[in-house]
Amino acid sequence: MSANVRARRPPSPIPSQPPRSQRFPTLTHSRSDADERRTLASKGYIPGRKPHPSGGVYVTSAEWKLLILITLIAVGIRLFRLSQPNSVVFDEVHFGKFASKYIKSQYFVDVHPPLAKLLITLAGFVFGYDGNFDFKDIGKVYERVPYIAMRLVPAILGVATVPLSYLTLRALDCRATTSVLAALFITFENGLITQSRHILLDSPLIFFTALTVFFWVGFCNEDKQQPFSDHWWLWLTLTGLSLGAVVSCKWVGLFTIATVGFSTVYQLWLLLGDMRVSARLFFRHFMARALCLILVPALFYMFMFWIHFAILSGSGDGDGFMSSEFQHTLRGRGMADTYADVAIGSVVTIRHVNTQGGYLHSHPHNYPTGSQQQQVTLYPHRDSNNDWRILNATTDGSEPQDWATLPLTYVAPGMRIKLRHAATDKALHSHDFRPPVSDVDFQNEVSAYGVPGYSGDMNDDWIFEIYEGSKKDPQSKRRLRTLRTHFRLRHALTGCYLFSHKVKLPDWAYEQQEVTCNKNAVLANSLWYVETADNVLLPPDAAKVNYRRPGFLSKFLELQQVMWTTNAGLTDRHTFDSRPDAWPRLRRGINFWVKDHKQIYLLGNPMVWWLSTAAVFSYIVVRGLLILRAKRGCKDFENTKVVKYDTLCGFLFLGWSLHYFPFFLMSRQLFLHHYFPALYFAILLSCGVFDLVTSTLRPRIRLQIAAVLVIIAIWNFIYLSPLAYGLPWTKAKCQNARWLKTWDFSCNDFYDSYDQYKGIDYTPQPSQIVPTPHGRGAVVVEGPVPIVSVDPNTLGKAEPGHDVFAENPHPDVKSDPAV
Amino acid sequence: MSANVRARRPPSPIPSQPPRSQRFPTLTHSRSDADERRTLASKGYIPGRKPHPSGGVYVTSAEWKLLILITLIAVGIRLFRLSQPNSVVFDEVHFGKFASKYIKSQYFVDVHPPLAKLLITLAGFVFGYDGNFDFKDIGKVYERVPYIAMRLVPAILGVATVPLSYLTLRALDCRATTSVLAALFITFENGLITQSRHILLDSPLIFFTALTVFFWVGFCNEDKQQPFSDHWWLWLTLTGLSLGAVVSCKWVGLFTIATVGFSTVYQLWLLLGDMRVSARLFFRHFMARALCLILVPALFYMFMFWIHFAILSGSGDGDGFMSSEFQHTLRGRGMADTYADVAIGSVVTIRHVNTQGGYLHSHPHNYPTGSQQQQVTLYPHRDSNNDWRILNATTDGSEPQDWATLPLTYVAPGMRIKLRHAATDKALHSHDFRPPVSDVDFQNEVSAYGVPGYSGDMNDDWIFEIYEGSKKDPQSKRRLRTLRTHFRLRHALTGCYLFSHKVKLPDWAYEQQEVTCNKNAVLANSLWYVETADNVLLPPDAAKVNYRRPGFLSKFLELQQVMWTTNAGLTDRHTFDSRPDAWPRLRRGINFWVKDHKQIYLLGNPMVWWLSTAAVFSYIVVRGLLILRAKRGCKDFENTKVVKYDTLCGFLFLGWSLHYFPFFLMSRQLFLHHYFPALYFAILLSCGVFDLVTSTLRPRIRLQIAAVLVIIAIWNFIYLSPLAYGLPWTKAKCQNARWLKTWDFSCNDFYDSYDQYKGIDYTPQPSQIVPTPHGRGAVVVEGPVPIVSVDPNTLGKAEPGHDVFAENPHPDVKSDPAVEPVQYDPVVSDVKEISSNQPLVIPKQALPLNRLRRSKKPLLLQH
């Protein structure tokens, strides 16, 4: 599968025979095919022996000129009218917003790692963006945003992918014609063009994927020549860095890591079978790869998050997803030191451990159900309604003594206590009523009950139980210590535990989180801790504590977990989502932007796309036949040409499969642009197949075939380019361009003739796009997404993935003022 | 991977050399090891050359006696006190209920294929069960149910698994000692014992899995001797039939099919590499296997469903899951013929195509929201409130002409019509109000509006559009034909389509299904058809139609789809469910039954269980090392012994993996007993490892080791047997037996001493078990299931899988009486109790959450 020719060497030389020279000839030999020399000669290249260039990338000076020409074409194609549309397109909603937040240092949480977003932010920052544009809706016109500079980042990386594809194929020992074909295919791929012209993360992702593949192929070439040379180390390290960059753009980069990983394991497997390789040498090979392909990417990835945390030092709308310790590190979220000890009479705020629901809270409103007593909830913000005073309770229910007159008594396990709400002077109470939402037998309602002065009844009594303390504070296991002790509160009479879970109460409780007393409590959800404690009896110089500031590593790991959970939760349907099986067929695109009777719709170049898919399938069929033939004793694999193309196409096919098939396992929302990394491999594979098919033809004919293919591709590109650039188009042309019924760009949005576009081009009009609000009630989407006719009102919804935080603006929980 | 020795033959003989005799020697040779002969002689067996027996199963007459003895032990272990407990245990709730329904011919839907249930029913039927016990709760005492006969079916199949394991290992060329060990391990496996003593499907499943493995091993032996002989065909056919039986017990049997399939493909792959095999011969091999291993099981499986349909001929509580055509085939659900043509003035009932929601319905109750006009819903039962009269509408909104005086006008595409509700004389109406539940911009409320005599306004007008007709009735594409035409109704003024989806209205609409007018309608949900049509203008001899009676094949395919959907939907948590990673560790069992201070708890024999897991892991490690060694040039695989045990253990490991790993992909509720087929393979594998490890020892020592293992296994079995049989136990003993903290049988249910059990043994008391009701509201289960202490109240809940239909006693969808006093005849209201589409109900508590998400209040601190 890898580009390593050692595959052909038998596992160990048979001692009785002279070692067979079955080896695939090195590059220098294979390049000296007669027709290859003729091709080169026809183009004016100097024939003859070529020295081994670094990474095996042999490019003549004439080719460099050609490459520069192609790159210039790509620049023209990618940057044409980059300033248009001058309004927000598709997911610029999210990534623009994230750039604003980076610039304003407001903490946010996104499902993607930071590298690509940081690059975009950098461009915005250098060109003076102040972070004050809100990127609210698709179609919103930019004001004082250097959006062209920001769009330039993906665009330039998109351009750079073109020469990379050329160099990769050259390093894979393909002909210059083939490489030119690949570069032009990628240049004129409408989907890649559309994706790279906007503030999106996929263009950086594809660029780094292509870069990794190029470095890896170069490394494999070096490995064949001379392992452990300086160049060998260079290419290996570059591969590692590039791998780190891929995975720092999007987690999809893990598939690129898998591709390189498989290739590495295969290399090592062949080395293991090579009896001339000593165990020590094998170990060196192994360690070098482990170092550069595992450690280097990991460090790079973590470094990106280090930058991320360094920039996002202030509080923002992502706070609510992080733990209290994490929030404490954010500017504007810090907490003052508080007394370490909690005694009878202390005024405390009590926080739930497992959910982000917040503090044990009560306010002067009653439950409309059950006992109709005062509500007790969890509330995520600091507020005087979160204050509770700890009082002693006697077992016989008689009047407890006044805490102020008693000596200081620390709260210890097994103690029977009452919690008195400071603002309303009612006690935390539970009784045999069902809670308002979790209406099940084993849960009891928790309320605040009592009148000022009345000491309360036995239902106010709770037994204090320590679950665990902190290792660094041994006392926290023996008595209640602020922040350090995790405890449970058992209701003295019914034996249930004070409990909360991620269930919101209805409007009448301001959508705060439900608190109940649960007889079957899940342990993690019945744990609490004291966040602040105050006691007039304690001297002002008594020991104080605060949250431990988490180190980088624990912040990093916490964020990874939050990202993973959020990513896995993105299962809603989107109007333009699609499943992986539809991608290779180019069944459907994505509507990016509709405005002023123009439209941007992500759709590939059909000819390039379908050709690449055909190449993949033909590879599968031919490889299958070869395996069957080999089983029946045919010696195909002793043919140098078969081995060369099998190695080349096998590697590209591996890349395609590993960037494509894992998506079938993902139940989250998927989009056409998730196929792009796989598409890159498929396009290279199609050119590899072209190289094979035309290998017996004369160079002139080969060139002619390539020219025809390129011309068809360019024609396809031009035909669909109004959708890629958002250019004026006519209804009739649009209807003609609907080659598949399932391409659902809405032709009705275009005018009937080009004349009608005159004059209105620069008068921004109110957008027609009403983004469908997210997270609705009982709108059940069943069956296939309706293809028949797309209502323009449903267009223009950004991919929801990225702002689970922004769209669901997140705990709008409000507390009602106390008395 | 397979037991086929062709693996050792090089792909093609090297022409220059004489063909190497690297073949693994045949059974006859390998059996003549010196120590083997000694073993045999020491037991009095006749040494010497043995002929090739059928299937390679060489069993001496002395071994037969031994085998009969072991089987008798197994009978004793499996049937001991089979009549106790005399009350319903765990999933007997479901399978007993299904037996009742078979006997009463009441149609039901279950997620499992019918074979095992049919066997149980047969036993019940033969012993005179009348089907009148309801098997409602765990712990309910049996009355007039031949439950012992019904339990005998799984028990006998469980017993039969024991000799099968012996014969399988013998056919795999293991020593008699090893085979005895395997048979005794299986005999004393507490989990298999518990599972086989009750009316459950797993014991038949394991039996047929074991049977398939045995037949397949026999076939492989025959294949090595002489392909295409009579015996070869016999064993192959038996394998196919047995495969059909496995998959007809539970769909998990597909894993057994996969095991045999992999083995077959590997055999064929080796054949393909054998250059002496001509293409024609290869084709014969291929076709013989395709015939016997694909066609035969498929036919067997379908035959089981044929029996299933033949027995379940009457209507029952599974009706609601099937299509109208299917329901029409059930006794008590048939429909009378109806006029084929629909004209202006016809009284029709209109049915929704895509959901099982039923008929377009209205009743004299108003929406509490929106326009507050009369409700329009989907209602699943026949009722006069489903009748609508089709009237002509004029484009200018003027009074339409009286239909009775007009000539007969068929309803054709593009026609503008009104639908007048027959009972309340109001017209089907839509307007710019949001529907009560689907409160979104692109949906409008649909109501019934108007007063008798008033001809209505333009919002009553609908444009009739034909979507498709039936191929057999060409007219159905040109005009509205009853049952044959699928049509859409477009609202004339707003352009939205009459629409319904699987969303239930709240209590005030009797939880009937919502009907709206949708501007963005999913096509399938906006299709309707006319089920009955009546028109006084039509002559009585006009053409009539009825549902087409579906053939067996379409009924079969429809049921498969329903089973699949239901199975995939079983994702609720159960108190005793577990994930696959916990199974090989025997982390946790299942509480089957608690009553009278006794308890049945499904738990394996720890020693047998953990030994089998250890064997699997040691196989993986050793095989991995062998691969690495082979890569470094070691010639291990030229050693006959390595090859023999690699083939043997490799096949068993393949079986284990294919019966275990696929569960990781399943998100549905899983239980410990799903591991049992894999456990069978693991136990055989552990015995194979024993055979290998002891192969260099003297027979006496080997026997001693085996004896020690068996004694430990029996000790384990006895230690935990009160949990398997539901015997009296003491708290102290129970606490001692909790070797793992995660074994959550509740020791507090036992008495402190055995004395307290005296006298109360046969006085049935009210059960302590309150099955937790199913399908609650917003009880969110987060994090791991609490292990710490199990409240007895949460015990005793049957595996919910099997009766999505019974436990959610279903939508009590009720229609409210219309103006006419007499609405339903008693038969109809009976049916009403049955039809069930419960999974569709939106939990009421979910609504506040939805509402919450919609609000976008700014993040403000209130203080």
PDB file of C-alpha atoms in Angstrom, chain A residues 611-679:
ATOM      1  CA  LEU A 611     -13.981  10.478 -13.404  1.00  0.00           C
ATOM      2  CA  SER A 612     -12.316  10.217 -10.006  1.00  0.00           C
ATOM      3  CA  THR A 613     -15.094   7.954  -8.740  1.00  0.00           C
ATOM      4  CA  ALA A 614     -14.796   5.804 -11.851  1.00  0.00           C
ATOM      5  CA  ALA A 615     -11.039   5.541 -11.257  1.00  0.00           C
ATOM      6  CA  VAL A 616     -11.614   4.331  -7.706  1.00  0.00           C
ATOM      7  CA  PHE A 617     -14.052   1.678  -8.837  1.00  0.00           C
ATOM      8  CA  SER A 618     -11.887   0.537 -11.701  1.00  0.00           C
ATOM      9  CA  TYR A 619      -8.991   0.209  -9.275  1.00  0.00           C
ATOM     10  CA  ILE A 620     -11.115  -1.994  -6.998  1.00  0.00           C
ATOM     11  CA  VAL A 621     -12.210  -4.193  -9.905  1.00  0.00           C
ATOM     12  CA  VAL A 622      -8.731  -4.552 -11.422  1.00  0.00           C
ATOM     13  CA  ARG A 623      -7.093  -5.221  -8.067  1.00  0.00           C
ATOM     14  CA  GLY A 624      -9.724  -7.864  -7.322  1.00  0.00           C
ATOM     15  CA  LEU A 625      -9.051  -9.554 -10.649  1.00  0.00           C
ATOM     16  CA  LEU A 626      -5.316  -9.455 -10.006  1.00  0.00           C
ATOM     17  CA  ILE A 627      -5.783 -11.140  -6.637  1.00  0.00           C
ATOM     18  CA  LEU A 628      -7.899 -13.886  -8.211  1.00  0.00           C
ATOM     19  CA  ARG A 629      -5.371 -14.317 -11.026  1.00  0.00           C
ATOM     20  CA  ALA A 630      -2.522 -14.537  -8.527  1.00  0.00           C
ATOM     21  CA  LYS A 631      -4.436 -17.238  -6.660  1.00  0.00           C
ATOM     22  CA  ARG A 632      -4.747 -19.200  -9.893  1.00  0.00           C
ATOM     23  CA  GLY A 633      -0.999 -19.024 -10.361  1.00  0.00           C
ATOM     24  CA  CYS A 634      -0.544 -16.032 -12.688  1.00  0.00           C
ATOM     25  CA  LYS A 635       2.675 -14.164 -12.152  1.00  0.00           C
ATOM     26  CA  ASP A 636       1.350 -10.640 -12.737  1.00  0.00           C
ATOM     27  CA  PHE A 637       3.153  -9.306  -9.726  1.00  0.00           C
ATOM     28  CA  GLU A 638       6.506 -10.151 -11.207  1.00  0.00           C
ATOM     29  CA  ASN A 639       5.857  -7.565 -13.900  1.00  0.00           C
ATOM     30  CA  THR A 640       7.626  -4.301 -12.997  1.00  0.00           C
ATOM     31  CA  LYS A 641       4.902  -2.153 -14.452  1.00  0.00           C
ATOM     32  CA  VAL A 642       2.133  -3.889 -12.517  1.00  0.00           C
ATOM     33  CA  VAL A 643       4.112  -3.498  -9.319  1.00  0.00           C
ATOM     34  CA  LYS A 644       4.813   0.179  -9.938  1.00  0.00           C
ATOM     35  CA  TYR A 645       1.195   1.111 -10.591  1.00  0.00           C
ATOM     36  CA  ASP A 646      -0.117  -1.220  -7.904  1.00  0.00           C
ATOM     37  CA  THR A 647       2.079   0.532  -5.335  1.00  0.00           C
ATOM     38  CA  LEU A 648       1.140   3.987  -6.567  1.00  0.00           C
ATOM     39  CA  CYS A 649      -2.605   3.429  -6.925  1.00  0.00           C
ATOM     40  CA  GLY A 650      -2.709   1.287  -3.798  1.00  0.00           C
ATOM     41  CA  PHE A 651      -1.362   4.149  -1.693  1.00  0.00           C
ATOM     42  CA  LEU A 652      -3.819   6.635  -3.159  1.00  0.00           C
ATOM     43  CA  PHE A 653      -6.682   4.180  -2.764  1.00  0.00           C
ATOM     44  CA  LEU A 654      -5.724   3.665   0.872  1.00  0.00           C
ATOM     45  CA  GLY A 655      -5.882   7.414   1.359  1.00  0.00           C
ATOM     46  CA  TRP A 656      -9.264   7.610  -0.344  1.00  0.00           C
ATOM     47  CA  SER A 657     -10.761   4.752   1.696  1.00  0.00           C
ATOM     48  CA  LEU A 658      -9.488   6.066   5.013  1.00  0.00           C
ATOM     49  CA  HIS A 659     -10.833   9.548   4.260  1.00  0.00           C
ATOM     50  CA  TYR A 660     -14.173   8.205   3.078  1.00  0.00           C
ATOM     51  CA  PHE A 661     -15.379   5.031   4.781  1.00  0.00           C
ATOM     52  CA  PRO A 662     -15.069   6.216   8.404  1.00  0.00           C
ATOM     53  CA  PHE A 663     -17.844   8.710   7.677  1.00  0.00           C
ATOM     54  CA  PHE A 664     -20.263   5.815   7.375  1.00  0.00           C
ATOM     55  CA  LEU A 665     -19.744   5.192  11.084  1.00  0.00           C
ATOM     56  CA  MET A 666     -20.594   8.762  12.031  1.00  0.00           C
ATOM     57  CA  SER A 667     -24.159   9.465  12.897  1.00  0.00           C
ATOM     58  CA  ARG A 668     -23.594  13.203  13.132  1.00  0.00           C
ATOM     59  CA  GLN A 669     -24.719  15.651  10.470  1.00  0.00           C
ATOM     60  CA  LEU A 670     -22.548  15.312   7.371  1.00  0.00           C
ATOM     61  CA  PHE A 671     -22.102  17.551   4.353  1.00  0.00           C
ATOM     62  CA  LEU A 672     -20.743  17.237   0.861  1.00  0.00           C
ATOM     63  CA  HIS A 673     -17.590  19.144   1.775  1.00  0.00           C
ATOM     64  CA  HIS A 674     -16.586  16.347   4.141  1.00  0.00           C
ATOM     65  CA  TYR A 675     -15.746  14.365   1.012  1.00  0.00           C
ATOM     66  CA  PHE A 676     -13.125  16.849  -0.214  1.00  0.00           C
ATOM     67  CA  PRO A 677     -10.011  15.237   1.338  1.00  0.00           C
ATOM     68  CA  ALA A 678     -11.093  11.903  -0.136  1.00  0.00           C
ATOM     69  CA  LEU A 679     -11.776  13.679  -3.422  1.00  0.00           C
TER      70      LEU A 679
END
